[in-house]
Amino acid sequence: MLTLDRLIVQNFGPYRGLQEMTFSHERGVYIIYGPNGRGKTTLHNAFRYALYGKIHGRRGVEHARELANRDVRKQEGYGSFETVIEFHHDEIPYRLTRRYDEQQDPNEIVLLERDGVPLSQDDSEKVLQSIAPESVSQFFLFDGELLRKYEDLLDKDSEDGAALEKSIERVLGLPIVDNAKADVAAIRQAVGKQLTAQYSAHAETRRMALSLNEAQEVRDRLQTSHDEIAARIEAGKKRLVELDARLREHSKGERLLGLLEGLNAQLVDGEHREQEAVEALSALSGNLWKAVLARSATDRLIAADAEVTAVEDEMRDAAASVRDLAHLREASDCPVCRRDVPDSLRSELTRALESHASSSYCEGVDARLARVRDKRRTLQALSLENASLVVERDRNLRRLRLELQECRDEIASYEQQLKAFGEDKLRALSSERGELHAKVVRDEERLSGAITELNEQDLVIEDFKRKLRRQAVRPDHTLDLKDQVSQALIALFGDSIDAYRAKLRRRVEERASEIFRGLTSEPDYKGLRITDRYGLEIIDSDNEVVRRSAGYEHLVALSLIAALQDSAAVRGPVIMDYPFGRLDTDNTAHVVAGLPRMARQVILLSFDGEFDRPAALQALGSNLAAEYELERVSSRHTLIQPRRTM
């Protein structure tokens, strides 16, 4: 088990200078408070970078240079930063230092010390992969914004779900048994060839031994073909996961496009209002002869301005209704907050928007707007030009132009983001995914055939061996014994893998159900039931599967991660960023109280007000190891400080 002792960061993102956090070996929860933009996600990335040299942004993997402190880069003329993690594993102390430096050429230096002794680069990589494999890092470096991927475990056709299933089996230690079986099989192949050589040395068994040798060579070729196909499938599935992620990014681009269309509509309306404001200001000069009617016209003009504003608001609301209705018909999330909307509420919202989005309603509002604007222009023509009115019209024009500039800036920002979501790129990605998926399916069929051929060839080889054993010639007894023992071990490992997998599934299901019952506020939920791919379904008191909400998907994923920690061959701390994003107040309180069950050390990155702190402190009790807060010095300088008690 990996147990954290200390994290040190220097000039990493907003963490200017040398800053650190210390951790106890006792079981406990560490809470780090910080407002949005203060550096919680960056601190989460500090652990990731220290262990794996990678940084995850909201749009994927980012380059290390993005995390160099800007003030220090400006002062020094180049960027650099350092992370250090001190930890224990199996009672042995380690210190992992990773430094990024741009002073000459951008480079990264990694140093792993075990009990004070520096390890070589190769040894460092091997040790880190055994202590904290990157392939299972999502179970320790927990990002609540990526929780949706755990839903893919319930989709048997999902490539993401298949990849996650492999990661789960890695963290549970199943590859250890698979590797043992493969190692024994390799030993048996070598022993078989030695036996063949001994039988070939005798005249009475030479002919049959040559046939055995030929059968072994055929098997070697079949094994090579099998391994090549398996490697292609693994590479293909890995690429499919990457393509699916990029296609999901494109769907984000489509949502951005919808927002961009709305902003462009606002811009057109704003430019029209700007032109009216310019005309209104210009109309104040040259019309002093209308002073006789000024007082009456001015009073009525105030009402006309309010009427125009009200109808313009109706027009904007109608345009928003059209946009939101189109979004609700195409997507299942809210067009404003992007949270999932239940079907019943979605239907109700659609019905409510239809009346305001109808063409007849929009045309009626447009006609009324034209009338009240004409009325206002007539009254403006009768208004007396004076200093206060000029100032008012000028102020209104400046305000409109400021709003227009903000709108244009936002449009420019969205257009910049949309550059990565071109239609041609989408077609290319979709085409590549379709062709690759078909190729993987074909390779899986070939792999199945290759396995059948290997099994049949193994039977041929075993038949030759049985015939040779009946001959008078006796090979080295030790070799023959190795051959028979290895054959028995291969069969044993084959049976034990399935039995071990089934046992682990039951254990994960039991533990996840226990944790889930402690996290949920719904008394009718009995627990969780595990699928063949480690997906978890909520079961009610009637043993029926419950259709769950986004918030409960969140709780199920948390329960799975905690259960895996309890059953894993590789264990370590859980570092949680944005863990409550889809939870209501009650479930958030249950999760906070249940944090000590997640792992031996739990580090929670949160902001003030995300949960009831006094209630959380009472619920955690002695399990609360420490509280820290991220203190703002400037936009580029944040301090990690022990939380001051109130």
XYZ file of C-alpha atoms in Angstrom:
646
model
C 0.000 0.000 0.000
C 1.193 3.492 -0.901
C 0.908 5.946 1.998
C 1.598 9.654 1.468
C 3.995 11.515 3.770
C 4.398 14.882 2.075
C 3.682 16.809 -1.136
C 6.007 19.661 -2.091
C 5.354 22.018 -5.022
C 7.534 24.853 -6.250
C 6.321 27.398 -8.837
C 3.671 24.915 -9.997
C 0.793 26.886 -11.538
C -0.370 29.514 -9.029
C 1.665 27.888 -6.228
C 4.547 30.314 -6.344
C 7.639 29.558 -4.313
C 8.068 26.427 -2.179
C 4.870 25.095 -0.583
C 3.976 21.777 1.015
C 1.353 19.596 2.665
C 2.088 16.840 5.189
C 0.119 13.650 5.813
C -0.140 11.175 8.658
C 0.123 7.400 8.289
C -3.056 7.042 10.324
C -6.391 6.644 8.531
C -7.831 10.084 7.893
C -9.503 12.665 5.653
C -7.775 15.856 4.495
C -9.980 18.699 3.248
C -8.554 21.494 1.096
C -10.852 24.504 0.641
C -10.528 26.963 -2.211
C -12.879 29.115 -4.322
C -13.172 28.482 -8.051
C -10.067 29.589 -9.897
C -7.861 29.381 -6.819
C -5.980 26.210 -7.864
C -7.834 23.096 -6.650
C -7.615 21.316 -10.008
C -3.986 22.416 -10.337
C -3.231 20.859 -6.944
C -4.961 17.672 -8.119
C -2.658 17.782 -11.150
C 0.362 18.197 -8.876
C -0.175 14.646 -7.595
C -0.713 13.369 -11.152
C 2.353 15.142 -12.511
C 4.540 13.993 -9.634
C 3.611 10.341 -10.207
C 3.190 10.172 -13.994
C 4.543 13.377 -15.552
C 1.119 14.212 -17.029
C -1.312 17.084 -16.630
C -5.041 16.774 -17.369
C -7.043 19.829 -18.384
C -10.784 20.055 -19.031
C -10.075 19.451 -22.743
C -7.575 16.608 -22.365
C -3.864 16.221 -21.690
C -1.948 19.514 -21.501
C 1.748 20.300 -21.952
C 3.828 20.809 -18.826
C 4.757 24.368 -19.853
C 1.152 25.399 -19.118
C 1.793 24.870 -15.378
C 4.939 26.995 -15.031
C 4.178 29.994 -12.785
C 3.803 33.045 -15.023
C 5.254 35.580 -12.601
C 8.399 33.483 -12.131
C 8.718 32.958 -15.904
C 8.451 36.729 -16.395
C 11.127 37.405 -13.749
C 13.541 34.629 -14.748
C 12.945 34.683 -18.488
C 12.043 30.989 -18.594
C 9.578 28.614 -16.950
C 10.405 25.902 -14.429
C 8.704 24.052 -11.598
C 9.192 21.052 -9.349
C 6.996 18.537 -7.561
C 8.099 16.160 -4.812
C 6.100 13.325 -3.279
C 7.424 11.537 -0.224
C 5.653 8.271 0.559
C 5.996 4.821 2.093
C 5.284 1.533 0.348
C 5.518 -1.735 2.283
C 7.210 0.193 5.109
C 9.970 1.455 2.766
C 10.363 5.251 2.385
C 10.500 6.769 -1.114
C 11.050 10.288 -2.431
C 9.951 11.072 -6.009
C 11.161 14.350 -7.531
C 10.049 15.558 -10.946
C 11.383 18.858 -12.319
C 10.455 20.729 -15.511
C 12.912 23.338 -16.810
C 12.962 25.573 -19.922
C 16.261 27.355 -19.169
C 17.978 25.843 -22.213
C 15.678 23.339 -23.920
C 12.436 22.191 -22.301
C 13.333 19.057 -20.354
C 12.106 16.968 -17.454
C 14.249 15.391 -14.745
C 12.910 12.491 -12.679
C 14.591 11.118 -9.567
C 13.229 8.290 -7.420
C 15.019 7.547 -4.131
C 14.312 4.365 -2.187
C 15.339 4.567 1.448
C 17.655 7.437 0.502
C 19.318 5.611 -2.416
C 18.709 7.003 -5.962
C 17.434 4.437 -8.471
C 18.311 4.227 -12.165
C 15.817 5.472 -14.752
C 14.772 1.942 -15.733
C 14.446 0.816 -12.117
C 12.485 3.958 -11.256
C 9.927 3.274 -13.988
C 9.550 -0.377 -12.952
C 9.149 0.497 -9.274
C 6.573 3.234 -9.975
C 4.575 0.948 -12.252
C 4.442 -1.706 -9.536
C 3.576 0.750 -6.738
C 1.136 3.062 -8.583
C 0.450 1.863 -12.157
C -0.752 4.645 -14.429
C -3.275 2.240 -15.981
C -5.318 2.319 -12.758
C -4.669 5.940 -11.795
C -8.344 6.938 -12.292
C -9.209 4.960 -9.153
C -6.860 7.091 -7.034
C -6.848 10.462 -8.806
C -10.598 10.927 -8.839
C -12.148 13.654 -11.032
C -15.884 14.010 -10.447
C -16.381 15.681 -13.839
C -15.349 12.415 -15.546
C -17.749 10.185 -13.601
C -19.971 9.569 -16.618
C -17.444 7.115 -18.043
C -18.342 4.623 -15.277
C -21.814 4.375 -16.846
C -20.124 2.778 -19.880
C -19.567 -0.377 -17.815
C -23.278 -1.121 -18.294
C -22.997 -0.831 -22.094
C -21.665 -4.095 -23.513
C -20.818 -2.415 -26.839
C -18.888 0.507 -25.347
C -15.170 0.583 -26.103
C -14.682 2.962 -23.163
C -16.452 0.438 -20.946
C -14.190 -2.368 -22.201
C -11.090 -0.283 -21.461
C -12.377 0.564 -17.984
C -13.152 -3.116 -17.347
C -9.507 -3.959 -18.117
C -8.354 -1.243 -15.721
C -10.590 -2.668 -12.987
C -9.167 -6.149 -13.502
C -5.654 -4.695 -13.351
C -6.317 -2.989 -10.029
C -7.830 -6.233 -8.717
C -4.704 -8.181 -9.709
C -6.189 -10.516 -12.329
C -3.310 -9.971 -14.812
C -0.999 -11.560 -12.215
C -2.770 -14.904 -12.692
C -2.900 -14.436 -16.469
C 0.821 -13.683 -16.547
C 1.562 -16.730 -14.389
C -0.372 -18.926 -16.819
C 1.501 -17.423 -19.790
C 4.866 -17.936 -18.039
C 4.098 -21.590 -17.301
C 2.944 -22.083 -20.909
C 6.242 -20.643 -22.161
C 8.176 -22.986 -19.841
C 6.165 -25.949 -21.113
C 6.881 -25.014 -24.730
C 10.623 -24.938 -23.974
C 10.477 -28.253 -22.089
C 8.515 -29.820 -24.953
C 11.235 -28.900 -27.421
C 13.900 -30.366 -25.119
C 11.907 -33.621 -24.911
C 11.583 -33.664 -28.699
C 15.346 -33.283 -29.063
C 15.938 -36.234 -26.718
C 13.472 -38.471 -28.587
C 15.102 -37.451 -31.889
C 18.430 -38.809 -30.664
C 17.098 -42.395 -30.751
C 16.496 -44.264 -34.009
C 13.293 -45.958 -32.864
C 11.612 -42.660 -31.904
C 13.298 -40.280 -34.372
C 10.541 -40.353 -36.983
C 7.758 -39.662 -34.514
C 9.922 -37.026 -32.785
C 10.387 -35.240 -36.122
C 6.601 -35.236 -36.555
C 6.287 -33.814 -33.022
C 8.872 -31.160 -33.847
C 6.961 -30.213 -36.988
C 3.738 -29.993 -34.952
C 5.517 -27.744 -32.419
C 6.782 -25.479 -35.193
C 3.268 -25.236 -36.595
C 2.073 -24.275 -33.119
C 4.811 -21.629 -32.828
C 3.633 -20.075 -36.087
C 0.029 -20.187 -34.916
C 1.048 -18.571 -31.595
C 2.906 -15.801 -33.428
C -0.154 -15.145 -35.595
C -2.384 -15.193 -32.487
C -0.150 -12.693 -30.683
C -0.067 -10.355 -33.702
C -3.861 -10.400 -33.986
C -4.245 -9.827 -30.213
C -1.814 -6.889 -30.388
C -3.754 -5.378 -33.297
C -7.012 -5.728 -31.365
C -5.547 -4.071 -28.264
C -4.087 -1.200 -30.314
C -7.353 -0.865 -32.246
C -9.463 -0.709 -29.088
C -7.127 1.839 -27.571
C -7.486 3.988 -30.685
C -11.282 3.542 -30.593
C -11.339 4.930 -27.056
C -9.324 7.946 -28.272
C -11.670 8.451 -31.234
C -14.754 8.229 -29.007
C -13.260 10.875 -26.725
C -12.597 13.165 -29.703
C -16.090 12.596 -31.072
C -17.503 13.537 -27.672
C -15.441 16.701 -27.882
C -17.148 17.360 -31.217
C -20.542 17.086 -29.546
C -19.327 19.805 -27.193
C -18.526 21.789 -30.306
C -22.101 21.405 -31.504
C -23.329 22.805 -28.201
C -20.897 25.689 -28.552
C -22.288 26.277 -32.027
C -25.779 26.588 -30.570
C -24.536 29.130 -28.045
C -22.728 30.983 -30.821
C -25.920 31.209 -32.886
C -27.721 32.709 -29.884
C -24.953 35.259 -29.361
C -25.012 36.243 -33.038
C -28.771 36.846 -32.755
C -28.123 39.027 -29.696
C -25.435 40.875 -31.637
C -27.808 41.659 -34.531
C -30.440 42.909 -32.100
C -27.826 44.926 -30.200
C -26.515 46.540 -33.371
C -30.074 47.503 -34.305
C -30.551 49.068 -30.864
C -27.216 50.862 -31.242
C -28.326 52.362 -34.553
C -31.557 53.529 -32.939
C -29.605 55.093 -30.076
C -27.352 56.927 -32.546
C -30.388 58.203 -34.435
C -32.074 59.233 -31.185
C -29.015 61.219 -30.130
C -28.719 62.872 -33.553
C -32.399 63.766 -33.566
C -31.945 66.016 -30.520
C -30.171 68.670 -32.612
C -32.091 70.910 -35.026
C -35.488 70.353 -33.442
C -35.638 73.169 -30.883
C -38.756 74.566 -32.573
C -40.589 71.648 -31.034
C -40.033 73.008 -27.543
C -43.734 73.884 -27.205
C -44.581 70.200 -27.213
C -41.485 69.129 -25.328
C -42.958 68.654 -21.848
C -45.885 66.526 -22.974
C -43.767 64.580 -25.432
C -41.057 63.963 -22.836
C -43.534 62.494 -20.344
C -45.009 60.227 -23.005
C -41.560 59.339 -24.297
C -40.625 57.827 -20.917
C -43.599 55.513 -21.176
C -42.762 54.743 -24.817
C -39.173 53.865 -23.879
C -40.455 51.468 -21.222
C -42.908 49.985 -23.705
C -40.162 49.460 -26.297
C -37.911 47.877 -23.681
C -40.707 45.550 -22.583
C -41.499 44.431 -26.134
C -37.778 44.026 -26.909
C -37.525 41.803 -23.847
C -40.461 39.790 -25.203
C -38.643 39.470 -28.536
C -35.451 38.263 -26.829
C -37.471 35.827 -24.719
C -39.150 34.515 -27.872
C -35.763 34.069 -29.567
C -34.449 32.287 -26.466
C -37.550 30.063 -26.452
C -36.916 29.095 -30.078
C -33.294 28.267 -29.306
C -34.053 26.381 -26.068
C -36.919 24.429 -27.672
C -34.628 23.316 -30.497
C -32.025 22.245 -27.940
C -34.530 20.253 -25.834
C -35.767 18.439 -28.920
C -32.228 17.365 -29.804
C -30.559 16.821 -26.410
C -31.446 15.558 -22.938
C -29.659 18.246 -20.903
C -30.798 21.697 -19.797
C -29.799 24.414 -22.336
C -28.917 26.792 -19.474
C -27.124 24.767 -16.760
C -26.277 21.649 -18.833
C -27.593 19.260 -16.177
C -29.603 16.217 -17.260
C -33.355 16.872 -17.434
C -35.809 14.034 -16.600
C -38.094 13.078 -19.488
C -41.235 14.239 -17.668
C -39.774 17.689 -16.915
C -38.348 17.879 -20.432
C -41.808 17.296 -21.916
C -43.310 19.918 -19.600
C -40.642 22.465 -20.571
C -41.151 21.696 -24.264
C -44.892 22.306 -23.989
C -44.315 25.542 -22.081
C -41.850 26.847 -24.674
C -43.897 25.901 -27.758
C -46.384 28.767 -27.374
C -43.604 31.385 -27.075
C -41.608 29.793 -29.894
C -44.448 29.614 -32.431
C -44.096 31.635 -35.624
C -47.435 33.394 -35.030
C -46.340 34.556 -31.573
C -42.942 35.763 -32.852
C -44.594 37.598 -35.779
C -47.059 39.256 -33.413
C -44.266 40.439 -31.113
C -42.282 41.701 -34.105
C -45.282 43.703 -35.367
C -45.880 45.248 -31.925
C -42.186 46.118 -31.674
C -42.316 47.946 -35.009
C -45.363 49.935 -33.843
C -43.940 51.010 -30.490
C -40.608 51.931 -32.078
C -42.428 54.145 -34.612
C -44.340 55.725 -31.754
C -41.117 56.372 -29.840
C -39.435 57.898 -32.888
C -42.388 60.280 -33.327
C -42.192 61.358 -29.678
C -38.418 61.714 -29.891
C -38.885 64.095 -32.783
C -41.052 66.265 -30.536
C -38.644 66.214 -27.586
C -36.743 69.367 -26.688
C -32.972 69.135 -27.066
C -31.332 69.909 -23.764
C -28.116 68.965 -21.911
C -29.638 66.383 -19.561
C -31.358 64.555 -22.416
C -28.174 64.570 -24.482
C -26.239 63.133 -21.536
C -28.879 60.455 -21.038
C -28.878 59.487 -24.728
C -25.078 59.469 -24.793
C -24.915 57.288 -21.675
C -27.399 54.856 -23.210
C -25.346 54.679 -26.409
C -22.127 54.010 -24.461
C -23.837 51.248 -22.458
C -25.117 49.597 -25.625
C -21.673 49.730 -27.223
C -20.090 48.184 -24.121
C -22.628 45.335 -24.219
C -21.917 44.869 -27.930
C -18.182 44.667 -27.310
C -18.681 42.062 -24.572
C -20.911 40.086 -26.935
C -18.308 40.273 -29.722
C -15.562 39.177 -27.320
C -17.635 36.175 -26.251
C -18.358 35.308 -29.895
C -14.627 35.502 -30.695
C -13.875 33.178 -27.770
C -16.441 30.604 -28.923
C -15.238 30.835 -32.519
C -11.693 30.159 -31.319
C -12.872 27.062 -29.445
C -14.871 25.919 -32.454
C -11.834 25.821 -34.732
C -11.137 22.308 -33.459
C -14.627 21.101 -34.401
C -14.706 21.325 -38.194
C -17.209 19.327 -40.195
C -14.464 17.724 -42.298
C -12.686 16.611 -39.135
C -15.893 15.097 -37.773
C -16.423 13.135 -40.979
C -12.807 11.940 -40.931
C -13.083 10.857 -37.282
C -16.407 9.092 -37.855
C -15.059 7.351 -40.952
C -11.890 6.248 -39.176
C -13.904 4.946 -36.214
C -16.272 2.987 -38.435
C -13.458 1.379 -40.428
C -11.414 0.648 -37.301
C -14.379 -0.868 -35.466
C -15.098 -3.164 -38.423
C -11.428 -4.148 -38.505
C -11.412 -4.931 -34.766
C -14.536 -7.087 -35.177
C -12.862 -8.990 -38.019
C -9.693 -9.417 -35.969
C -11.713 -10.697 -33.007
C -13.226 -13.327 -35.301
C -9.723 -14.209 -36.528
C -8.517 -14.385 -32.926
C -11.304 -16.789 -32.056
C -10.279 -18.954 -35.008
C -6.620 -18.724 -34.005
C -7.448 -19.883 -30.465
C -9.363 -22.837 -31.880
C -6.416 -23.759 -34.121
C -3.997 -23.469 -31.193
C -6.165 -25.727 -29.051
C -6.421 -28.269 -31.865
C -2.650 -28.162 -32.415
C -2.094 -28.661 -28.681
C -4.174 -31.839 -28.942
C -2.007 -33.028 -31.849
C 1.160 -32.362 -29.818
C -0.261 -34.139 -26.752
C -1.176 -37.126 -28.913
C 2.418 -37.385 -30.167
C 3.737 -37.104 -26.597
C 1.432 -39.887 -25.389
C 2.599 -42.151 -28.198
C 6.241 -41.384 -27.483
C 5.793 -42.141 -23.787
C 4.583 -45.617 -24.745
C 7.872 -46.313 -26.540
C 10.784 -48.104 -24.929
C 12.922 -44.969 -25.072
C 12.845 -43.009 -21.808
C 13.774 -39.266 -21.859
C 15.176 -37.345 -18.904
C 12.740 -38.001 -16.043
C 13.053 -34.421 -14.781
C 12.020 -33.008 -18.162
C 9.071 -35.352 -18.445
C 7.981 -34.441 -14.932
C 8.280 -30.693 -15.728
C 6.152 -31.205 -18.828
C 3.388 -32.963 -16.919
C 3.457 -30.573 -13.956
C 3.361 -27.514 -16.227
C 0.409 -29.011 -18.113
C -1.453 -29.463 -14.824
C -0.562 -25.904 -13.739
C -1.863 -24.424 -16.995
C -5.186 -26.204 -16.484
C -5.237 -25.086 -12.840
C -4.521 -21.453 -13.703
C -7.186 -21.534 -16.425
C -9.813 -22.702 -13.948
C -8.570 -20.430 -11.156
C -8.775 -17.262 -13.277
C -12.522 -17.722 -13.756
C -13.024 -18.696 -10.119
C -10.906 -15.777 -8.883
C -12.745 -13.345 -11.161
C -16.114 -14.560 -9.880
C -14.934 -14.309 -6.269
C -13.661 -10.753 -6.797
C -16.926 -9.723 -8.448
C -18.896 -11.008 -5.465
C -16.567 -9.202 -3.077
C -16.780 -5.922 -5.013
C -20.578 -6.238 -5.194
C -20.907 -6.842 -1.449
C -18.557 -4.037 -0.495
C -20.020 -1.568 -3.010
C -23.561 -2.348 -1.786
C -22.527 -1.768 1.809
C -20.945 1.581 0.954
C -23.834 2.612 -1.312
C -26.384 2.022 1.445
C -24.379 4.394 3.622
C -24.218 7.057 0.905
C -27.830 7.059 -0.300
C -30.697 8.895 1.343
C -33.269 6.535 -0.267
C -34.337 3.796 2.211
C -36.005 1.633 -0.482
C -32.710 0.943 -2.258
C -31.474 -2.487 -1.196
C -28.010 -2.291 -2.703
C -26.086 -2.880 -5.924
C -25.815 -5.811 -8.299
C -22.665 -6.319 -10.365
C -22.609 -7.226 -14.062
C -20.048 -9.301 -15.959
C -18.200 -6.063 -16.832
C -18.184 -4.663 -13.272
C -21.074 -2.323 -13.977
C -23.304 -1.773 -10.950
C -27.100 -1.664 -11.026
C -29.221 -0.266 -8.193
C -31.615 -2.853 -6.749
C -34.720 -1.906 -4.780
C -36.428 -3.862 -2.003
C -38.280 -5.956 -4.641
C -34.962 -6.913 -6.301
C -35.917 -4.814 -9.331
C -33.339 -2.738 -11.214
C -33.855 0.989 -10.582
C -33.483 3.524 -13.358
C -31.117 5.979 -11.737
C -30.580 9.721 -12.010
C -27.335 11.545 -12.729
C -26.829 12.060 -8.997
C -27.191 8.365 -8.270
C -24.779 7.523 -11.093
C -22.363 9.644 -9.074
C -23.016 7.654 -5.887
C -22.679 4.319 -7.700
C -19.299 5.346 -9.136
C -18.082 6.444 -5.694
C -19.241 3.117 -4.233
C -17.371 1.187 -6.941
C -14.146 3.104 -6.349
C -14.351 2.527 -2.591
C -15.069 -1.185 -3.120
C -12.121 -1.524 -5.500
C -9.849 0.103 -2.925
C -10.948 -2.531 -0.438
C -10.325 -5.428 -2.861
C -7.402 -4.092 -4.898
C -3.992 -5.645 -5.290
C -2.704 -2.065 -5.665
C -3.831 0.372 -2.959
C -3.190 3.997 -2.255
C -4.768 7.321 -1.289
C -7.831 8.725 -3.050
C -7.470 12.353 -4.154
C -10.887 13.769 -5.070
C -11.569 16.842 -7.200
C -15.146 18.036 -7.840
C -16.761 15.036 -6.104
C -20.195 16.582 -5.439
C -21.050 18.142 -8.794
C -24.205 16.065 -9.413
C -25.366 15.530 -5.822
C -28.060 17.219 -3.779
C -27.505 18.480 -0.229
C -28.534 15.273 1.554
C -26.429 12.963 -0.610
C -23.473 15.342 -0.369
C -23.678 15.109 3.426
C -23.781 11.294 3.231
C -20.726 11.230 0.949
C -18.716 13.513 3.247
C -19.572 11.325 6.242
C -18.589 8.222 4.232
C -15.194 9.509 3.070
C -13.171 7.518 5.668
C -14.462 4.310 4.052
C -13.096 5.292 0.629
C -9.428 4.675 1.451
C -6.867 4.919 4.229
C -6.006 8.464 3.143
C -8.622 10.636 1.415
C -7.761 14.118 0.142
C -10.837 16.180 -0.712
C -10.592 19.347 -2.833
C -13.670 21.480 -2.187
C -14.921 25.044 -1.868
C -16.568 26.733 1.097
C -20.301 26.156 1.057
C -20.141 22.988 -1.013
C -21.207 21.097 2.114
C -22.222 21.897 5.687
C -18.817 22.181 7.359
C -19.935 21.984 11.044
C -22.045 18.902 10.264
C -19.164 17.386 8.294
C -16.684 17.966 11.115
C -19.059 16.311 13.550
C -19.669 13.355 11.195
C -15.968 12.841 10.479
C -14.888 13.266 14.102
C -11.402 11.891 14.716
C -11.202 10.771 11.064
C -10.608 14.391 10.037
C -6.814 14.501 9.860
C -6.328 18.127 8.736
C -7.885 21.063 6.892
C -6.081 23.359 4.489
C -7.198 26.427 2.593
C -5.950 27.973 -0.628
C -5.256 31.608 0.189
C -5.196 34.128 -2.639
C -2.233 36.495 -2.821
C -2.875 37.435 -6.452
C -4.366 35.829 -9.566
C -1.002 34.095 -10.099
C -0.060 33.388 -6.516
C -1.888 31.016 -4.155
C -0.685 29.820 -0.735
C -1.465 26.420 0.817
C -2.247 27.278 4.437
C -3.519 25.239 7.402
C -7.173 26.105 7.956
C -7.629 28.623 10.712
C -10.229 27.600 13.305
C -13.066 30.059 13.824
